[in-house]
Amino acid sequence: MKAAGTVYLVGAGPGAPDLLTLRAADLLRRADIVFHDALVHPDTLALAVRAEKIAVGKRCGRHSTAQRFINKRLIDAAQRHAIVVRLKGGDPMLFGRAQEEIDALSAASVSFDIVPGITAALAASAELGISLTRRGVSRNVAFITPRTGRGEKQHDWARSALAADTCAIYMGVGEAQHIAATLMARGASPDLPLVVVENSTLATQRSVALRLADLLAAALPGITGPAVILLGEVYRRALPEIVAFAEKRTDAA
Ligand code: SAH
């Protein structure tokens, strides 16, 4: 029997609640039930005034609900509710496991719809005031993650990173030194600039600009929030402040 409800895969954006689309806000207000990622801002969730709210993971390295179980819950919810929202950080179609949910919903003949959100790399670029592309410097952007899920076959993320003018590395901060070592061993310049942006668009946002060689030398201290690594020549303009900071430290020593 065809389910009565529709499941909406909705992008919650990078963090700040007012970066939600109007369509997403409207669906949240009308939702009967919301299954949300752990990182969604409480004020965003608060828009879902009538809905039962259920946290279903995902936070790197912490407990998260198995994807198959989430798929099943979405399908079950659509039998009982008209408007089921699956609220995901950033944009659902980028590193959000949306395809698994779409395939499961299709297989179960549940209607679904996707509402885009602002992905972390675009939000971080806006906050930094540095364009991902720039005439004469960067004409392409790669969205990359070095992370592979359990049972997933390895992929050559470094090749994509080396081929791109600018790259946004998601879920990479925990292995930042490995990323730097791999890219340098594969021919990237140690001088290549990058910016690490944590908690982008939130009051707790922090960013640090470094060169690839610095990333290899120093573990990134104290990053507990989600963070994206933006890498490429376009970030060279972010470097001088950090050089000044480094010089100051040398003076003090
Ligand atoms: N679908 C999401 C990405 C999910 S993967 C999107 O489109 O943004 C989770 C990764 O996204 C994190 O490990 C981090 O690399 C990045 N991320 C999510 N929110 C972020 C934020 N507010 N600031 C910086 N990076 C963020």
PDB file of C-alpha atoms and ligand atoms in Angstrom:
ATOM      1  CA  MET A   1       0.000   0.000   0.000  1.00  0.00           C
ATOM      2  CA  LYS A   2       1.290   3.431  -0.878  1.00  0.00           C
ATOM      3  CA  ALA A   3       2.227   5.512   2.155  1.00  0.00           C
ATOM      4  CA  ALA A   4       0.011   8.470   2.934  1.00  0.00           C
ATOM      5  CA  GLY A   5       2.851  10.795   3.770  1.00  0.00           C
ATOM      6  CA  THR A   6       5.779  12.421   2.035  1.00  0.00           C
ATOM      7  CA  VAL A   7       9.326  12.395   3.327  1.00  0.00           C
ATOM      8  CA  TYR A   8      11.236  15.631   2.810  1.00  0.00           C
ATOM      9  CA  LEU A   9      15.024  15.509   2.911  1.00  0.00           C
ATOM     10  CA  VAL A  10      15.740  19.038   4.063  1.00  0.00           C
ATOM     11  CA  GLY A  11      19.032  20.919   4.268  1.00  0.00           C
ATOM     12  CA  ALA A  12      19.370  22.757   7.578  1.00  0.00           C
ATOM     13  CA  GLY A  13      22.339  24.793   6.345  1.00  0.00           C
ATOM     14  CA  PRO A  14      25.704  25.089   8.067  1.00  0.00           C
ATOM     15  CA  GLY A  15      24.645  26.230  11.507  1.00  0.00           C
ATOM     16  CA  ALA A  16      23.117  29.703  11.814  1.00  0.00           C
ATOM     17  CA  PRO A  17      19.347  29.184  11.885  1.00  0.00           C
ATOM     18  CA  ASP A  18      18.639  32.172   9.621  1.00  0.00           C
ATOM     19  CA  LEU A  19      20.515  30.524   6.767  1.00  0.00           C
ATOM     20  CA  LEU A  20      17.630  28.112   6.331  1.00  0.00           C
ATOM     21  CA  THR A  21      15.606  28.426   3.111  1.00  0.00           C
ATOM     22  CA  LEU A  22      12.031  29.690   3.355  1.00  0.00           C
ATOM     23  CA  ARG A  23      10.869  26.367   1.953  1.00  0.00           C
ATOM     24  CA  ALA A  24      12.681  24.477   4.696  1.00  0.00           C
ATOM     25  CA  ALA A  25      11.271  26.768   7.397  1.00  0.00           C
ATOM     26  CA  ASP A  26       7.735  26.313   6.039  1.00  0.00           C
ATOM     27  CA  LEU A  27       8.072  22.521   6.005  1.00  0.00           C
ATOM     28  CA  LEU A  28       9.433  22.495   9.539  1.00  0.00           C
ATOM     29  CA  ARG A  29       6.449  24.523  10.755  1.00  0.00           C
ATOM     30  CA  ARG A  30       4.089  22.033   9.123  1.00  0.00           C
ATOM     31  CA  ALA A  31       6.010  18.862   9.961  1.00  0.00           C
ATOM     32  CA  ASP A  32       4.423  16.053  11.955  1.00  0.00           C
ATOM     33  CA  ILE A  33       7.715  14.408  12.741  1.00  0.00           C
ATOM     34  CA  VAL A  34      11.354  15.458  12.286  1.00  0.00           C
ATOM     35  CA  PHE A  35      14.339  13.126  12.208  1.00  0.00           C
ATOM     36  CA  HIS A  36      17.381  15.312  12.611  1.00  0.00           C
ATOM     37  CA  ASP A  37      21.174  15.158  12.618  1.00  0.00           C
ATOM     38  CA  ALA A  38      22.941  15.851  15.886  1.00  0.00           C
ATOM     39  CA  LEU A  39      24.419  19.129  14.636  1.00  0.00           C
ATOM     40  CA  VAL A  40      21.193  20.946  13.812  1.00  0.00           C
ATOM     41  CA  HIS A  41      20.834  24.206  15.783  1.00  0.00           C
ATOM     42  CA  PRO A  42      18.183  24.156  18.548  1.00  0.00           C
ATOM     43  CA  ASP A  43      16.549  27.319  17.140  1.00  0.00           C
ATOM     44  CA  THR A  44      16.122  25.590  13.792  1.00  0.00           C
ATOM     45  CA  LEU A  45      14.488  22.614  15.473  1.00  0.00           C
ATOM     46  CA  ALA A  46      12.265  24.969  17.445  1.00  0.00           C
ATOM     47  CA  LEU A  47      10.590  25.986  14.176  1.00  0.00           C
ATOM     48  CA  ALA A  48       9.024  22.541  14.084  1.00  0.00           C
ATOM     49  CA  VAL A  49       6.385  23.550  16.618  1.00  0.00           C
ATOM     50  CA  ARG A  50       4.012  20.628  16.148  1.00  0.00           C
ATOM     51  CA  ALA A  51       6.485  17.885  15.401  1.00  0.00           C
ATOM     52  CA  GLU A  52       7.835  15.007  17.365  1.00  0.00           C
ATOM     53  CA  LYS A  53      11.629  15.432  17.126  1.00  0.00           C
ATOM     54  CA  ILE A  54      13.971  12.493  16.928  1.00  0.00           C
ATOM     55  CA  ALA A  55      17.783  12.745  16.862  1.00  0.00           C
ATOM     56  CA  VAL A  56      19.354  10.199  14.550  1.00  0.00           C
ATOM     57  CA  GLY A  57      23.085  10.874  14.722  1.00  0.00           C
ATOM     58  CA  LYS A  58      25.552  11.749  12.834  1.00  0.00           C
ATOM     59  CA  ARG A  59      28.586  13.068  14.597  1.00  0.00           C
ATOM     60  CA  CYS A  60      32.031  11.829  13.598  1.00  0.00           C
ATOM     61  CA  GLY A  61      33.335   9.199  15.942  1.00  0.00           C
ATOM     62  CA  ARG A  62      30.298   9.291  18.224  1.00  0.00           C
ATOM     63  CA  HIS A  63      27.290   7.113  18.410  1.00  0.00           C
ATOM     64  CA  SER A  64      25.040   7.424  15.401  1.00  0.00           C
ATOM     65  CA  THR A  65      21.992   5.502  14.327  1.00  0.00           C
ATOM     66  CA  ALA A  66      22.682   2.901  11.647  1.00  0.00           C
ATOM     67  CA  GLN A  67      21.672   4.142   8.215  1.00  0.00           C
ATOM     68  CA  ARG A  68      19.425   1.165   7.491  1.00  0.00           C
ATOM     69  CA  PHE A  69      17.536   1.794  10.687  1.00  0.00           C
ATOM     70  CA  ILE A  70      17.049   5.455   9.730  1.00  0.00           C
ATOM     71  CA  ASN A  71      15.731   4.395   6.311  1.00  0.00           C
ATOM     72  CA  LYS A  72      13.250   2.076   7.961  1.00  0.00           C
ATOM     73  CA  ARG A  73      12.078   4.719  10.410  1.00  0.00           C
ATOM     74  CA  LEU A  74      11.450   7.179   7.577  1.00  0.00           C
ATOM     75  CA  ILE A  75       9.393   4.632   5.689  1.00  0.00           C
ATOM     76  CA  ASP A  76       7.413   3.708   8.805  1.00  0.00           C
ATOM     77  CA  ALA A  77       6.799   7.362   9.668  1.00  0.00           C
ATOM     78  CA  ALA A  78       5.364   8.008   6.196  1.00  0.00           C
ATOM     79  CA  GLN A  79       2.661   5.403   6.894  1.00  0.00           C
ATOM     80  CA  ARG A  80       1.489   7.375   9.908  1.00  0.00           C
ATOM     81  CA  HIS A  81       2.212  11.032   9.112  1.00  0.00           C
ATOM     82  CA  ALA A  82       1.562  13.432   6.229  1.00  0.00           C
ATOM     83  CA  ILE A  83       4.757  15.457   6.563  1.00  0.00           C
ATOM     84  CA  VAL A  84       7.929  13.688   7.587  1.00  0.00           C
ATOM     85  CA  VAL A  85      11.084  15.795   7.621  1.00  0.00           C
ATOM     86  CA  ARG A  86      14.564  14.335   7.535  1.00  0.00           C
ATOM     87  CA  LEU A  87      16.654  17.345   8.528  1.00  0.00           C
ATOM     88  CA  LYS A  88      20.336  17.206   7.617  1.00  0.00           C
ATOM     89  CA  GLY A  89      23.244  19.561   8.204  1.00  0.00           C
ATOM     90  CA  GLY A  90      24.301  21.702   5.244  1.00  0.00           C
ATOM     91  CA  ASP A  91      22.916  20.374   1.980  1.00  0.00           C
ATOM     92  CA  PRO A  92      21.405  16.892   1.948  1.00  0.00           C
ATOM     93  CA  MET A  93      23.023  15.980  -1.391  1.00  0.00           C
ATOM     94  CA  LEU A  94      26.613  16.409  -0.258  1.00  0.00           C
ATOM     95  CA  PHE A  95      28.127  13.850   2.120  1.00  0.00           C
ATOM     96  CA  GLY A  96      24.705  13.435   3.655  1.00  0.00           C
ATOM     97  CA  ARG A  97      23.871   9.841   2.682  1.00  0.00           C
ATOM     98  CA  ALA A  98      20.817  11.208   0.923  1.00  0.00           C
ATOM     99  CA  GLN A  99      21.055   8.674  -1.896  1.00  0.00           C
ATOM    100  CA  GLU A 100      20.647   5.748   0.479  1.00  0.00           C
ATOM    101  CA  GLU A 101      17.511   7.319   1.893  1.00  0.00           C
ATOM    102  CA  ILE A 102      16.177   8.218  -1.568  1.00  0.00           C
ATOM    103  CA  ASP A 103      16.744   4.671  -2.807  1.00  0.00           C
ATOM    104  CA  ALA A 104      15.071   3.155   0.253  1.00  0.00           C
ATOM    105  CA  LEU A 105      12.076   5.492  -0.038  1.00  0.00           C
ATOM    106  CA  SER A 106      11.719   4.786  -3.762  1.00  0.00           C
ATOM    107  CA  ALA A 107      11.924   1.050  -3.193  1.00  0.00           C
ATOM    108  CA  ALA A 108       9.154   1.346  -0.597  1.00  0.00           C
ATOM    109  CA  SER A 109       7.053   3.573  -2.942  1.00  0.00           C
ATOM    110  CA  VAL A 110       7.134   6.449  -0.464  1.00  0.00           C
ATOM    111  CA  SER A 111       6.920   9.915  -2.039  1.00  0.00           C
ATOM    112  CA  PHE A 112       9.828  12.171  -1.252  1.00  0.00           C
ATOM    113  CA  ASP A 113      11.157  15.595  -2.046  1.00  0.00           C
ATOM    114  CA  ILE A 114      14.503  17.294  -1.492  1.00  0.00           C
ATOM    115  CA  VAL A 115      15.018  20.808  -0.149  1.00  0.00           C
ATOM    116  CA  PRO A 116      18.557  22.124  -0.628  1.00  0.00           C
ATOM    117  CA  GLY A 117      20.595  23.847   2.064  1.00  0.00           C
ATOM    118  CA  ILE A 118      23.798  25.849   2.196  1.00  0.00           C
ATOM    119  CA  THR A 119      26.727  23.509   2.378  1.00  0.00           C
ATOM    120  CA  ALA A 120      29.597  24.094   4.826  1.00  0.00           C
ATOM    121  CA  ALA A 121      32.214  25.051   2.232  1.00  0.00           C
ATOM    122  CA  LEU A 122      30.023  27.780   0.756  1.00  0.00           C
ATOM    123  CA  ALA A 123      29.118  29.138   4.170  1.00  0.00           C
ATOM    124  CA  ALA A 124      32.777  29.139   5.260  1.00  0.00           C
ATOM    125  CA  SER A 125      33.769  30.958   2.059  1.00  0.00           C
ATOM    126  CA  ALA A 126      31.220  33.654   2.757  1.00  0.00           C
ATOM    127  CA  GLU A 127      32.441  34.058   6.323  1.00  0.00           C
ATOM    128  CA  LEU A 128      36.080  34.305   5.209  1.00  0.00           C
ATOM    129  CA  GLY A 129      35.280  36.670   2.368  1.00  0.00           C
ATOM    130  CA  ILE A 130      37.405  34.583   0.014  1.00  0.00           C
ATOM    131  CA  SER A 131      35.877  33.297  -3.198  1.00  0.00           C
ATOM    132  CA  LEU A 132      36.357  29.616  -4.034  1.00  0.00           C
ATOM    133  CA  THR A 133      36.955  30.583  -7.640  1.00  0.00           C
ATOM    134  CA  ARG A 134      38.928  33.531  -8.895  1.00  0.00           C
ATOM    135  CA  ARG A 135      39.818  34.621 -12.399  1.00  0.00           C
ATOM    136  CA  GLY A 136      43.325  33.525 -13.265  1.00  0.00           C
ATOM    137  CA  VAL A 137      43.804  31.554 -10.035  1.00  0.00           C
ATOM    138  CA  SER A 138      41.045  29.034  -9.550  1.00  0.00           C
ATOM    139  CA  ARG A 139      38.559  27.815 -12.097  1.00  0.00           C
ATOM    140  CA  ASN A 140      37.304  24.664 -10.415  1.00  0.00           C
ATOM    141  CA  VAL A 141      36.401  23.399  -6.980  1.00  0.00           C
ATOM    142  CA  ALA A 142      36.401  19.856  -5.640  1.00  0.00           C
ATOM    143  CA  PHE A 143      34.331  18.723  -2.673  1.00  0.00           C
ATOM    144  CA  ILE A 144      36.288  15.927  -1.085  1.00  0.00           C
ATOM    145  CA  THR A 145      36.308  13.669   1.922  1.00  0.00           C
ATOM    146  CA  PRO A 146      39.166  11.349   2.800  1.00  0.00           C
ATOM    147  CA  ARG A 147      36.767   9.390   4.934  1.00  0.00           C
ATOM    148  CA  THR A 148      35.473   6.028   3.818  1.00  0.00           C
ATOM    149  CA  GLY A 149      32.665   4.268   5.587  1.00  0.00           C
ATOM    150  CA  ARG A 150      32.980   0.773   6.965  1.00  0.00           C
ATOM    151  CA  GLY A 151      32.915  -1.742   4.133  1.00  0.00           C
ATOM    152  CA  GLU A 152      33.265   0.978   1.489  1.00  0.00           C
ATOM    153  CA  LYS A 153      36.099   0.529  -0.972  1.00  0.00           C
ATOM    154  CA  GLN A 154      39.056   2.925  -0.770  1.00  0.00           C
ATOM    155  CA  HIS A 155      39.101   5.820  -3.192  1.00  0.00           C
ATOM    156  CA  ASP A 156      41.891   8.082  -4.302  1.00  0.00           C
ATOM    157  CA  TRP A 157      40.759  11.332  -2.683  1.00  0.00           C
ATOM    158  CA  ALA A 158      44.271  12.800  -3.010  1.00  0.00           C
ATOM    159  CA  ARG A 159      44.122  12.574  -6.790  1.00  0.00           C
ATOM    160  CA  SER A 160      40.980  14.728  -6.849  1.00  0.00           C
ATOM    161  CA  ALA A 161      42.525  17.172  -4.382  1.00  0.00           C
ATOM    162  CA  LEU A 162      45.689  17.531  -6.460  1.00  0.00           C
ATOM    163  CA  ALA A 163      43.735  17.981  -9.680  1.00  0.00           C
ATOM    164  CA  ALA A 164      41.513  20.782  -8.335  1.00  0.00           C
ATOM    165  CA  ASP A 165      42.439  24.479  -8.145  1.00  0.00           C
ATOM    166  CA  THR A 166      40.523  24.807  -4.880  1.00  0.00           C
ATOM    167  CA  CYS A 167      39.300  22.005  -2.712  1.00  0.00           C
ATOM    168  CA  ALA A 168      36.973  21.798   0.239  1.00  0.00           C
ATOM    169  CA  ILE A 169      37.781  18.856   2.453  1.00  0.00           C
ATOM    170  CA  TYR A 170      34.913  17.618   4.613  1.00  0.00           C
ATOM    171  CA  MET A 171      35.295  15.317   7.622  1.00  0.00           C
ATOM    172  CA  GLY A 172      39.061  15.682   7.388  1.00  0.00           C
ATOM    173  CA  VAL A 173      40.209  17.576  10.459  1.00  0.00           C
ATOM    174  CA  GLY A 174      40.745  14.465  12.575  1.00  0.00           C
ATOM    175  CA  GLU A 175      43.305  13.279  10.049  1.00  0.00           C
ATOM    176  CA  ALA A 176      44.682  16.657   8.986  1.00  0.00           C
ATOM    177  CA  GLN A 177      48.308  15.623   9.362  1.00  0.00           C
ATOM    178  CA  HIS A 178      47.774  12.524   7.286  1.00  0.00           C
ATOM    179  CA  ILE A 179      46.087  14.657   4.614  1.00  0.00           C
ATOM    180  CA  ALA A 180      49.035  17.056   4.529  1.00  0.00           C
ATOM    181  CA  ALA A 181      51.584  14.218   4.424  1.00  0.00           C
ATOM    182  CA  THR A 182      49.735  12.425   1.628  1.00  0.00           C
ATOM    183  CA  LEU A 183      49.297  15.518  -0.525  1.00  0.00           C
ATOM    184  CA  MET A 184      52.933  16.569  -0.109  1.00  0.00           C
ATOM    185  CA  ALA A 185      54.188  13.055  -0.849  1.00  0.00           C
ATOM    186  CA  ARG A 186      52.093  13.151  -4.017  1.00  0.00           C
ATOM    187  CA  GLY A 187      53.616  16.417  -5.200  1.00  0.00           C
ATOM    188  CA  ALA A 188      51.620  19.245  -3.607  1.00  0.00           C
ATOM    189  CA  SER A 189      53.722  22.260  -2.650  1.00  0.00           C
ATOM    190  CA  PRO A 190      54.490  22.554   1.099  1.00  0.00           C
ATOM    191  CA  ASP A 191      53.767  26.239   0.579  1.00  0.00           C
ATOM    192  CA  LEU A 192      50.165  25.668  -0.526  1.00  0.00           C
ATOM    193  CA  PRO A 193      47.850  27.783   1.624  1.00  0.00           C
ATOM    194  CA  LEU A 194      44.780  26.494   3.406  1.00  0.00           C
ATOM    195  CA  VAL A 195      42.223  27.653   5.927  1.00  0.00           C
ATOM    196  CA  VAL A 196      40.550  25.481   8.519  1.00  0.00           C
ATOM    197  CA  VAL A 197      37.122  26.825   9.471  1.00  0.00           C
ATOM    198  CA  GLU A 198      35.367  25.404  12.501  1.00  0.00           C
ATOM    199  CA  ASN A 199      31.694  25.957  13.425  1.00  0.00           C
ATOM    200  CA  SER A 200      31.183  28.176  10.434  1.00  0.00           C
ATOM    201  CA  THR A 201      28.358  30.751  10.738  1.00  0.00           C
ATOM    202  CA  LEU A 202      27.955  30.153  14.485  1.00  0.00           C
ATOM    203  CA  ALA A 203      29.133  32.512  17.237  1.00  0.00           C
ATOM    204  CA  THR A 204      31.770  29.894  18.046  1.00  0.00           C
ATOM    205  CA  GLN A 205      33.316  30.041  14.564  1.00  0.00           C
ATOM    206  CA  ARG A 206      37.110  29.940  14.474  1.00  0.00           C
ATOM    207  CA  SER A 207      39.469  29.835  11.546  1.00  0.00           C
ATOM    208  CA  VAL A 208      43.162  29.372  11.090  1.00  0.00           C
ATOM    209  CA  ALA A 209      45.216  29.894   7.929  1.00  0.00           C
ATOM    210  CA  LEU A 210      48.307  27.782   7.394  1.00  0.00           C
ATOM    211  CA  ARG A 211      50.537  26.301   4.734  1.00  0.00           C
ATOM    212  CA  LEU A 212      50.372  22.622   3.952  1.00  0.00           C
ATOM    213  CA  ALA A 213      53.764  22.113   5.642  1.00  0.00           C
ATOM    214  CA  ASP A 214      52.481  23.816   8.831  1.00  0.00           C
ATOM    215  CA  LEU A 215      49.510  21.464   8.891  1.00  0.00           C
ATOM    216  CA  LEU A 216      51.907  18.537   8.782  1.00  0.00           C
ATOM    217  CA  ALA A 217      54.065  19.977  11.550  1.00  0.00           C
ATOM    218  CA  ALA A 218      51.384  20.980  14.033  1.00  0.00           C
ATOM    219  CA  ALA A 219      48.312  19.082  15.086  1.00  0.00           C
ATOM    220  CA  LEU A 220      45.279  21.391  15.034  1.00  0.00           C
ATOM    221  CA  PRO A 221      44.576  22.029  18.684  1.00  0.00           C
ATOM    222  CA  GLY A 222      41.197  21.998  20.308  1.00  0.00           C
ATOM    223  CA  ILE A 223      38.905  21.586  17.322  1.00  0.00           C
ATOM    224  CA  THR A 224      35.788  19.949  18.654  1.00  0.00           C
ATOM    225  CA  GLY A 225      33.134  21.337  16.310  1.00  0.00           C
ATOM    226  CA  PRO A 226      32.624  20.431  12.661  1.00  0.00           C
ATOM    227  CA  ALA A 227      35.358  21.931  10.518  1.00  0.00           C
ATOM    228  CA  VAL A 228      36.124  22.181   6.854  1.00  0.00           C
ATOM    229  CA  ILE A 229      39.589  22.491   5.315  1.00  0.00           C
ATOM    230  CA  LEU A 230      39.715  24.856   2.340  1.00  0.00           C
ATOM    231  CA  LEU A 231      42.860  24.397   0.299  1.00  0.00           C
ATOM    232  CA  GLY A 232      44.244  26.301  -2.669  1.00  0.00           C
ATOM    233  CA  GLU A 233      46.106  29.334  -3.974  1.00  0.00           C
ATOM    234  CA  VAL A 234      43.053  31.566  -3.408  1.00  0.00           C
ATOM    235  CA  TYR A 235      43.780  31.348   0.348  1.00  0.00           C
ATOM    236  CA  ARG A 236      47.241  32.907   0.095  1.00  0.00           C
ATOM    237  CA  ARG A 237      45.714  36.263   1.043  1.00  0.00           C
ATOM    238  CA  ALA A 238      44.644  34.758   4.368  1.00  0.00           C
ATOM    239  CA  LEU A 239      48.217  33.884   5.333  1.00  0.00           C
ATOM    240  CA  PRO A 240      49.965  37.133   6.333  1.00  0.00           C
ATOM    241  CA  GLU A 241      48.188  37.494   9.670  1.00  0.00           C
ATOM    242  CA  ILE A 242      49.278  34.030  10.654  1.00  0.00           C
ATOM    243  CA  VAL A 243      52.864  34.737   9.682  1.00  0.00           C
ATOM    244  CA  ALA A 244      52.752  37.811  11.939  1.00  0.00           C
ATOM    245  CA  PHE A 245      51.340  35.673  14.731  1.00  0.00           C
ATOM    246  CA  ALA A 246      54.087  33.091  14.270  1.00  0.00           C
ATOM    247  CA  GLU A 247      56.732  35.832  14.321  1.00  0.00           C
ATOM    248  CA  LYS A 248      55.365  37.230  17.538  1.00  0.00           C
ATOM    249  CA  ARG A 249      55.619  33.856  19.154  1.00  0.00           C
ATOM    250  CA  THR A 250      59.246  33.487  18.051  1.00  0.00           C
ATOM    251  CA  ASP A 251      60.051  36.889  19.563  1.00  0.00           C
ATOM    252  CA  ALA A 252      58.512  35.905  22.876  1.00  0.00           C
ATOM    253  CA  ALA A 253      60.426  32.639  23.053  1.00  0.00           C
TER     254      ALA A 253
HETATM  255  N1  SAH B   1      25.841  17.790   4.228  1.00  0.00           N
HETATM  256  C1  SAH B   1      26.795  18.594   4.966  1.00  0.00           C
HETATM  257  C2  SAH B   1      28.106  17.851   5.195  1.00  0.00           C
HETATM  258  C3  SAH B   1      27.975  16.659   6.100  1.00  0.00           C
HETATM  259  S1  SAH B   1      29.518  15.901   6.445  1.00  0.00           S
HETATM  260  C4  SAH B   1      27.025  19.908   4.232  1.00  0.00           C
HETATM  261  O1  SAH B   1      26.537  20.059   3.114  1.00  0.00           O
HETATM  262  O2  SAH B   1      27.662  20.805   4.801  1.00  0.00           O
HETATM  263  C5  SAH B   1      29.996  16.722   7.945  1.00  0.00           C
HETATM  264  C6  SAH B   1      31.168  17.640   7.661  1.00  0.00           C
HETATM  265  O3  SAH B   1      30.698  18.885   7.148  1.00  0.00           O
HETATM  266  C7  SAH B   1      31.966  18.025   8.891  1.00  0.00           C
HETATM  267  O4  SAH B   1      32.905  17.038   9.217  1.00  0.00           O
HETATM  268  C8  SAH B   1      32.641  19.283   8.405  1.00  0.00           C
HETATM  269  O5  SAH B   1      33.726  18.980   7.549  1.00  0.00           O
HETATM  270  C9  SAH B   1      31.547  19.917   7.556  1.00  0.00           C
HETATM  271  N2  SAH B   1      30.742  20.907   8.309  1.00  0.00           N
HETATM  272  C10 SAH B   1      29.442  20.807   8.627  1.00  0.00           C
HETATM  273  N3  SAH B   1      29.029  21.916   9.273  1.00  0.00           N
HETATM  274  C11 SAH B   1      30.091  22.740   9.356  1.00  0.00           C
HETATM  275  C12 SAH B   1      30.317  24.035   9.899  1.00  0.00           C
HETATM  276  N4  SAH B   1      29.331  24.716  10.494  1.00  0.00           N
HETATM  277  N5  SAH B   1      31.548  24.573   9.805  1.00  0.00           N
HETATM  278  C13 SAH B   1      32.549  23.913   9.211  1.00  0.00           C
HETATM  279  N6  SAH B   1      32.402  22.687   8.667  1.00  0.00           N
HETATM  280  C14 SAH B   1      31.203  22.105   8.740  1.00  0.00           C
END
